[in-house]
């Protein structure tokens, strides 16, 4: 069955068949999975890549000269090149494998931040950040006597760019913002944020955890200094991600962790560090998940980012219209440009009650503050109910959500 | 009524429901009917923090019996609290310490006591037993 919308040319039934987890019942109903901003499900290609690796060529990389080690190394490095292409980075040496976005941000804070920032310097984040892009900077600030400032959030969920201009100064050394917000869906004007930060001599880290599965990413066009993402939010495995950094910066930064792989030569007097990217990849890496990450990127590329975002926008618009029509609904986050995240509150009903009753109907949503407490404080709420859509979701599922919400209202009345 | 008699009574009541909707309607109704919690007790030291919803718990000794009152900002949790209070309140500290709470599992609501729910219920139950222990220690 093809979808009814003309602009979208992919076969939703075929895509759904690629995700075995979707074919199950929860509490006696067909699963409707709308918690994709937390983590996406995995296609067969990713699951098989993991299995094939462990069944066929598990070996430690970069050291063995035997055949399995060579194959493992080749696939590991092929995945690095796939990430380079995915981000349009200039070179594969600028791609560092991490455990995910959180580690990428901490790596930059603890190496670049610790090495180059001085007491009195300032870091600018935004009021839309995930705790992962707040706490590492606060820890650094506490240690070094820095100040962390936040770009405020406007009523519609967009960043207050005028105030951003006034926060920037020659004290600003790092700007760290997300490309898209996990709790509201806002797509931030990162290109403009980056250009303005560069004008005062600051470097910019973009948290791409949410954007990477929805938007075309081009780190050269953005001229971004650091870009971090997690594989598990783009149909890949958990526990793996990547950090892109400009070569000159990565070379100037001290290593993050010490150990094997990241060294050239070790004597008890002195160690010379390895070249990029290995300088930042101490210890045996997460080989299997790196290999499977490539399968996820290949999967996305085969469908095409523009098809993905057209389809997801179609889902988001429909959901916004249908849910938005209900009495007592307040949609939190109405930015002009959004990824497929619909966050809302239902007047007089606690988000947790909504989550429990939807779960009884087989519908998985996220409720709470979504690790963005400052966003909740900004809107004077304790939490929201969040439905976030991926390529395998359908209009019929959104209809189920709306019916489910009517049921919630009836039960709570 | 003993703790177990109350538990058995709740289990019997739940046997009347043949679908989830009836069950949850009943829990929501219990939540709405829960005896009001004194506003003056809604303080930081009475709060049990869950990530999702807030739960307040107060305990006092009335003669040799512990009396619990509680509240939550989420209605389903409030209904579940109402059942926990009904089962445990009005018993001696020793009875509460020794109580084996089986009714949640028997009525199919065990998942709400899981820590991952982070709704404060599991912590509340622990806190009820802690109060009982403290009152018992105070007595001896
Ligand atoms: C915007 C944003 N940043 C950072 C993270 C952290 O990602 P991870 O837990 O994969 O490191 C998330 C995940 O929820 C996120 O949505």
XYZ file of C-alpha atoms and ligand atoms in Angstrom:
569
model
C 0.000 0.000 0.000
C 1.362 3.420 -0.902
C 0.534 6.361 1.300
C -2.125 8.704 0.099
C 0.068 11.783 0.089
C 1.519 12.462 -3.310
C 4.719 14.162 -2.171
C 5.904 11.064 -0.411
C 7.288 8.228 -2.358
C 7.854 5.407 -0.005
C 5.989 2.325 0.811
C 4.993 2.507 4.474
C 3.973 -1.160 4.695
C 7.384 -2.223 3.460
C 9.116 0.061 5.908
C 7.041 -1.272 8.793
C 7.989 -4.811 7.798
C 11.650 -3.845 8.299
C 10.978 -3.286 12.025
C 10.066 -6.608 13.624
C 9.378 -5.077 17.055
C 6.348 -3.218 15.705
C 4.516 -6.454 15.073
C 3.362 -7.137 18.609
C 0.518 -6.507 20.995
C 0.842 -4.495 24.174
C -1.927 -4.858 26.734
C -3.952 -6.671 24.120
C -3.680 -3.933 21.473
C -1.423 -3.541 18.486
C 1.601 -1.557 19.619
C 1.654 2.110 18.630
C 5.188 3.332 19.276
C 5.329 7.112 19.627
C 8.412 7.415 21.838
C 10.856 7.835 18.997
C 12.542 10.938 20.368
C 13.685 8.778 23.300
C 14.934 6.014 21.048
C 13.920 4.653 17.673
C 13.309 1.016 16.840
C 15.838 -0.951 14.804
C 15.405 -2.326 11.300
C 16.349 -5.906 10.466
C 19.451 -4.653 8.643
C 20.849 -3.242 11.901
C 19.949 -6.297 13.954
C 21.575 -8.529 11.340
C 24.713 -6.411 11.172
C 25.148 -6.986 14.902
C 24.520 -10.699 14.565
C 26.751 -11.104 11.536
C 29.590 -9.389 13.309
C 29.405 -11.612 16.372
C 28.726 -14.750 14.353
C 31.224 -14.123 11.621
C 34.177 -11.880 12.392
C 34.362 -10.677 15.985
C 37.998 -9.708 16.616
C 39.890 -6.851 18.177
C 40.701 -4.152 15.675
C 43.810 -2.250 14.607
C 46.164 -4.788 16.164
C 45.738 -8.338 14.932
C 47.214 -9.277 11.606
C 44.876 -12.209 11.174
C 41.987 -12.269 8.735
C 39.144 -11.731 11.188
C 40.886 -8.739 12.733
C 41.408 -7.282 9.293
C 37.755 -7.673 8.364
C 36.604 -6.200 11.679
C 38.991 -3.275 11.242
C 37.857 -2.695 7.679
C 34.174 -2.582 8.664
C 34.903 -0.403 11.667
C 36.696 2.141 9.491
C 34.045 1.872 6.772
C 31.529 2.972 9.372
C 33.679 5.999 10.221
C 33.632 6.976 6.542
C 29.858 6.485 6.481
C 29.540 8.911 9.394
C 31.829 11.357 7.594
C 29.512 11.219 4.583
C 26.414 11.429 6.749
C 27.642 14.704 8.266
C 29.517 15.823 5.148
C 32.662 16.180 7.244
C 35.901 16.982 5.388
C 37.697 13.856 6.592
C 37.157 10.608 8.469
C 39.911 11.515 10.968
C 37.574 14.186 12.320
C 34.993 11.563 13.314
C 35.423 10.206 16.834
C 33.309 7.318 18.007
C 31.697 7.911 21.384
C 29.078 6.150 23.456
C 26.577 8.779 22.357
C 25.746 12.462 22.408
C 26.297 12.751 26.140
C 29.846 11.465 25.880
C 30.558 13.717 22.903
C 29.552 16.792 24.877
C 31.476 15.715 27.958
C 34.545 15.032 25.825
C 34.520 18.573 24.466
C 33.840 20.096 27.892
C 36.591 18.107 29.581
C 39.276 18.524 26.907
C 38.675 21.696 24.923
C 36.838 23.393 27.785
C 39.238 22.429 30.512
C 42.315 23.224 28.463
C 41.344 26.494 26.833
C 38.916 28.276 29.144
C 39.936 30.576 31.969
C 38.157 31.997 35.020
C 35.731 34.702 33.935
C 35.069 33.155 30.518
C 31.499 32.504 29.511
C 29.608 29.614 27.968
C 26.276 30.204 26.279
C 23.714 27.419 26.143
C 19.981 27.711 25.518
C 16.803 27.312 27.500
C 15.891 24.385 25.262
C 18.794 22.135 26.201
C 18.656 18.532 27.325
C 20.335 18.030 30.706
C 23.183 16.399 28.747
C 24.009 19.785 27.265
C 23.665 21.672 30.547
C 25.316 19.632 33.265
C 28.732 19.071 31.588
C 29.086 22.849 31.181
C 27.963 23.533 34.736
C 30.511 21.031 36.016
C 33.225 22.730 33.995
C 32.056 26.158 35.118
C 32.153 25.107 38.764
C 35.653 23.770 38.376
C 37.106 26.735 36.490
C 35.083 29.730 37.638
C 33.182 30.220 34.398
C 29.702 31.606 33.864
C 26.996 29.703 31.989
C 24.309 31.836 30.347
C 21.196 30.628 28.586
C 19.404 31.996 25.523
C 15.775 32.412 26.627
C 12.872 30.630 24.970
C 9.965 32.537 23.429
C 6.318 31.635 23.995
C 6.157 29.664 20.723
C 9.156 27.555 21.696
C 11.713 29.334 19.512
C 14.924 30.820 20.846
C 15.010 34.518 21.616
C 17.692 35.475 19.103
C 17.718 39.136 20.077
C 18.759 38.222 23.572
C 21.352 35.856 22.122
C 22.961 38.841 20.389
C 23.171 40.684 23.678
C 24.642 37.679 25.527
C 27.551 37.386 23.108
C 30.736 39.198 24.046
C 34.471 38.730 23.945
C 34.079 36.731 27.170
C 32.044 34.096 25.272
C 34.279 31.121 24.562
C 31.838 28.287 23.873
C 28.290 28.232 22.563
C 26.507 24.889 22.964
C 22.985 24.469 21.602
C 20.873 21.716 20.178
C 19.992 21.524 16.514
C 16.473 20.430 17.450
C 14.783 20.302 20.831
C 13.704 16.929 22.195
C 10.904 18.281 24.348
C 9.324 20.811 21.952
C 10.636 19.830 18.525
C 11.930 23.339 17.721
C 14.560 23.398 14.983
C 17.046 26.058 15.999
C 18.739 28.471 13.584
C 22.134 26.924 14.231
C 23.823 28.378 11.182
C 23.058 31.884 12.381
C 23.995 30.986 15.966
C 27.343 29.644 14.756
C 28.180 32.642 12.547
C 27.448 35.057 15.372
C 29.503 33.048 17.855
C 32.436 32.917 15.454
C 32.240 36.679 15.086
C 33.170 37.032 18.774
C 35.761 34.264 18.593
C 33.782 31.504 20.326
C 33.606 27.862 19.218
C 30.259 26.139 18.826
C 29.110 22.667 19.753
C 25.822 21.517 18.284
C 23.927 18.720 20.010
C 22.497 16.813 17.072
C 20.825 14.028 19.079
C 17.357 14.895 17.804
C 18.148 16.471 14.452
C 20.269 13.675 13.015
C 17.430 11.337 12.030
C 15.202 14.071 10.611
C 17.309 16.807 9.022
C 20.026 16.958 6.414
C 23.288 17.603 8.297
C 26.203 19.393 6.643
C 28.884 20.356 9.128
C 30.852 22.271 6.488
C 27.904 24.339 5.410
C 27.073 25.040 9.064
C 30.761 25.742 9.753
C 30.166 24.087 13.119
C 33.155 23.295 15.343
C 31.732 20.218 17.080
C 28.672 18.144 16.232
C 27.521 15.243 18.431
C 24.857 12.596 17.844
C 23.664 9.188 19.095
C 23.073 6.160 16.864
C 20.094 4.903 18.859
C 17.988 7.874 17.837
C 18.546 7.165 14.146
C 17.577 3.494 13.963
C 21.007 2.325 15.128
C 22.166 0.529 18.270
C 22.363 1.979 21.778
C 25.686 2.873 23.349
C 27.288 4.271 20.232
C 27.492 7.699 18.664
C 29.943 10.047 17.084
C 31.493 13.429 17.598
C 32.655 15.499 14.680
C 35.296 18.108 15.447
C 37.302 20.408 13.210
C 40.755 18.969 12.722
C 42.664 21.981 14.044
C 40.628 21.959 17.245
C 40.886 18.209 17.780
C 44.631 18.376 17.249
C 45.014 21.168 19.761
C 42.922 19.387 22.374
C 44.466 17.063 24.957
C 43.178 13.456 24.999
C 40.081 12.611 27.039
C 40.956 9.205 28.444
C 44.239 7.375 28.635
C 44.740 3.758 27.633
C 45.406 1.487 24.713
C 44.840 2.552 21.107
C 45.249 6.259 21.858
C 49.037 6.122 22.183
C 51.968 5.903 19.818
C 54.688 5.047 22.226
C 54.707 4.463 25.949
C 57.664 4.429 28.288
C 57.435 5.111 31.997
C 58.846 8.567 31.382
C 56.695 9.717 28.525
C 53.859 8.784 26.236
C 53.329 10.124 22.748
C 49.728 10.257 21.728
C 48.374 8.704 18.619
C 47.043 10.665 15.649
C 43.412 11.561 15.097
C 40.942 10.068 15.606
C 42.603 7.393 17.767
C 43.896 9.951 20.263
C 40.303 10.159 21.514
C 39.443 6.469 21.300
C 41.206 4.852 24.242
C 40.592 1.174 24.839
C 38.856 -1.450 22.740
C 35.941 0.386 21.154
C 32.346 -0.720 20.764
C 33.157 -2.512 17.503
C 29.872 -4.338 16.962
C 27.759 -1.247 17.421
C 30.030 0.847 15.224
C 29.604 -1.727 12.467
C 25.822 -1.743 12.950
C 25.718 2.064 12.954
C 26.758 1.934 9.316
C 23.805 -0.348 8.586
C 21.513 2.284 10.150
C 23.038 5.087 8.082
C 22.763 2.985 4.934
C 19.123 2.348 5.775
C 18.402 6.067 6.165
C 20.293 6.912 2.985
C 18.374 4.320 1.003
C 15.073 5.972 1.956
C 16.499 9.462 1.647
C 16.443 12.243 4.223
C 14.158 14.424 2.121
C 11.585 11.629 1.846
C 11.905 11.011 5.565
C 11.377 14.601 6.539
C 8.505 15.085 4.069
C 6.707 12.053 5.476
C 7.366 12.964 9.105
C 6.205 16.529 8.538
C 3.014 15.118 7.056
C 2.516 13.044 10.235
C 3.332 15.984 12.490
C 0.939 18.339 10.708
C -1.873 15.827 10.875
C -1.252 15.096 14.555
C -0.969 18.785 15.419
C -4.277 19.464 13.712
C -6.129 16.473 15.184
C -4.795 16.694 18.735
C -4.877 20.490 18.635
C -8.614 20.450 17.976
C -9.426 18.674 21.203
C -10.921 20.664 24.059
C -8.518 21.504 26.839
C -5.364 20.767 24.842
C -2.444 23.131 24.959
C 0.356 22.350 22.537
C 3.708 23.288 23.998
C 6.115 24.298 21.262
C 4.666 25.868 18.140
C 7.838 26.893 16.365
C 7.617 27.552 12.649
C 10.131 24.829 11.962
C 9.845 21.606 13.966
C 10.959 18.004 13.858
C 8.189 15.454 14.393
C 7.627 16.032 18.099
C 4.220 16.881 19.524
C 4.295 17.942 23.163
C 1.085 18.906 24.902
C -0.742 19.262 28.181
C -4.358 18.375 28.756
C -6.069 20.765 31.117
C -6.711 19.336 34.560
C -5.141 15.948 33.830
C -1.690 14.924 35.031
C 0.616 13.764 32.230
C 1.309 10.572 34.101
C -2.368 9.635 34.113
C -2.438 10.227 30.370
C 0.597 7.989 29.889
C -0.859 5.153 31.964
C -4.219 5.158 30.185
C -2.599 5.378 26.731
C -0.320 2.477 27.659
C -3.385 0.426 28.548
C -4.426 0.999 24.932
C -1.058 -0.107 23.559
C 0.147 3.428 22.832
C 3.671 4.294 23.991
C 4.309 7.987 24.608
C 6.721 9.779 26.873
C 5.477 11.798 29.815
C 7.338 14.067 32.185
C 9.996 16.720 31.783
C 11.970 14.831 29.101
C 15.257 15.708 30.841
C 14.633 19.364 30.068
C 13.443 20.795 33.373
C 14.314 24.386 32.404
C 11.880 24.103 29.477
C 9.105 22.982 31.835
C 9.875 25.832 34.244
C 9.737 28.250 31.323
C 6.176 27.193 30.534
C 5.211 26.839 34.221
C 4.336 23.168 33.855
C 5.618 20.023 35.543
C 5.718 17.989 32.381
C 4.073 17.230 29.095
C 2.846 14.253 27.154
C 5.046 13.824 24.109
C 4.284 11.882 20.956
C 7.242 11.755 18.581
C 7.017 10.214 15.144
C 9.383 8.160 13.013
C 9.368 6.795 9.474
C 7.342 3.717 10.416
C 4.444 5.570 12.039
C 1.150 6.070 10.250
C -1.862 8.356 10.087
C -4.014 5.496 11.423
C -1.793 5.365 14.501
C -2.319 9.073 15.067
C -6.058 8.464 14.869
C -5.602 5.853 17.597
C -3.767 8.410 19.704
C -6.611 10.888 19.324
C -9.194 8.217 20.198
C -6.986 7.206 23.130
C -6.891 10.769 24.395
C -10.666 11.024 24.188
C -10.807 7.892 26.290
C -8.464 9.483 28.824
C -10.722 12.502 29.048
C -13.811 10.356 29.495
C -12.222 8.287 32.242
C -10.880 11.304 34.085
C -14.061 13.354 33.813
C -10.040 -5.780 59.976
C -6.562 -7.203 59.678
C -4.183 -6.108 56.950
C -4.813 -9.326 55.065
C -8.574 -9.078 55.398
C -8.467 -5.633 53.801
C -6.224 -6.947 51.045
C -8.612 -9.813 50.357
C -11.539 -7.414 50.261
C -9.779 -5.289 47.618
C -8.972 -8.397 45.583
C -12.637 -9.397 45.700
C -13.731 -5.955 44.544
C -11.392 -6.137 41.580
C -12.786 -9.494 40.530
C -15.898 -7.608 39.417
C -14.020 -5.926 36.571
C -13.537 -7.783 33.350
C -11.652 -5.060 31.446
C -8.943 -2.518 32.128
C -11.319 0.370 31.747
C -13.549 -0.647 34.628
C -10.519 -1.259 36.778
C -8.987 2.120 36.082
C -12.324 3.886 36.444
C -12.514 2.412 39.921
C -8.957 3.461 40.792
C -9.588 6.989 39.510
C -12.738 7.111 41.612
C -10.794 6.027 44.698
C -8.301 8.779 43.920
C -11.027 11.379 43.786
C -12.493 10.179 47.075
C -9.236 10.003 49.016
C -9.595 11.904 52.293
C -8.178 15.409 51.890
C -4.565 15.869 52.851
C -3.826 18.789 55.151
C -2.295 21.621 53.114
C 0.111 22.343 55.987
C 1.669 18.905 55.438
C 2.411 19.598 51.767
C 5.979 20.489 52.636
C 9.377 19.364 51.382
C 9.827 16.900 54.238
C 6.559 15.148 53.404
C 7.248 14.877 49.706
C 8.382 11.656 48.080
C 9.939 12.532 44.817
C 9.215 10.472 41.795
C 10.321 11.717 38.432
C 6.781 11.816 37.100
C 4.371 12.678 39.846
C 4.643 13.964 43.371
C 3.490 12.064 46.411
C 3.071 13.436 49.914
C 2.934 11.185 52.966
C 2.268 11.964 56.606
C 2.277 9.498 59.501
C 1.303 9.911 63.128
C 0.726 7.667 66.088
C -2.814 7.458 67.449
C -2.595 5.362 70.613
C -0.638 2.347 69.465
C -1.791 2.619 65.838
C -0.089 4.358 62.942
C -2.354 6.661 60.928
C -1.244 7.486 57.395
C -2.540 10.245 55.185
C -1.237 10.839 51.679
C -1.798 12.704 48.456
C -0.537 12.955 44.887
C -0.918 15.354 42.003
C -1.691 12.474 39.615
C -5.074 10.831 40.015
C -4.212 7.200 39.252
C -1.328 7.290 41.703
C -3.729 8.860 44.179
C -6.110 5.947 43.725
C -3.299 3.468 44.284
C -2.191 5.423 47.343
C -5.697 5.290 48.662
C -5.547 1.491 48.571
C -2.139 1.372 50.284
C -3.401 3.708 53.005
C -6.578 1.670 53.415
C -4.533 -1.516 53.864
C -1.826 -0.203 56.190
C -3.325 2.692 58.137
C -4.736 2.022 61.583
C -2.416 -0.849 62.425
C 0.391 -1.163 64.920
C 3.959 -0.513 63.777
C 4.763 -4.216 64.188
C 1.869 -5.288 61.985
C 2.945 -2.816 59.323
C 6.582 -3.896 59.429
C 5.578 -7.531 59.008
C 2.894 -6.938 56.379
C 3.247 -8.889 53.164
C 1.553 -6.836 50.484
C 0.236 -9.236 47.901
C -2.887 -7.454 46.716
C -1.216 -5.239 44.083
C 0.063 -8.284 42.275
C -3.223 -10.172 42.620
C -5.232 -7.337 41.082
C -2.720 -6.910 38.265
C -1.301 -3.557 39.314
C 2.151 -4.755 40.297
C 3.769 -2.791 37.472
C 2.906 0.453 39.240
C 5.170 -0.514 42.120
C 8.157 -0.969 39.822
C 10.924 1.553 40.400
C 11.054 2.301 36.673
C 7.589 3.808 36.880
C 9.247 6.473 38.992
C 5.873 7.566 40.261
C 6.931 7.577 43.886
C 4.685 4.649 44.837
C 7.491 2.205 45.519
C 9.301 4.847 47.553
C 6.093 5.644 49.386
C 5.631 2.040 50.407
C 9.198 1.943 51.671
C 8.622 5.174 53.535
C 5.483 3.765 55.209
C 7.508 0.847 56.526
C 10.276 3.207 57.620
C 7.775 5.238 59.658
C 6.511 2.043 61.251
C 10.072 1.041 62.139
C 10.723 4.463 63.643
C 7.528 4.370 65.738
C 8.364 0.870 66.877
C 11.874 1.922 67.900
C 10.451 4.931 69.718
C 8.188 2.685 71.774
C 10.910 0.296 72.866
C 18.553 16.889 22.552
C 19.227 15.737 23.223
N 20.495 15.862 23.637
C 21.146 14.861 24.224
C 20.555 13.647 24.460
C 21.341 12.563 25.121
O 21.549 11.518 24.253
P 22.234 10.171 24.763
O 21.475 9.762 25.990
O 22.045 9.226 23.629
O 23.652 10.463 25.055
C 19.233 13.473 24.069
C 18.547 12.187 24.348
O 17.488 12.111 24.894
C 18.555 14.536 23.441
O 17.281 14.404 23.045
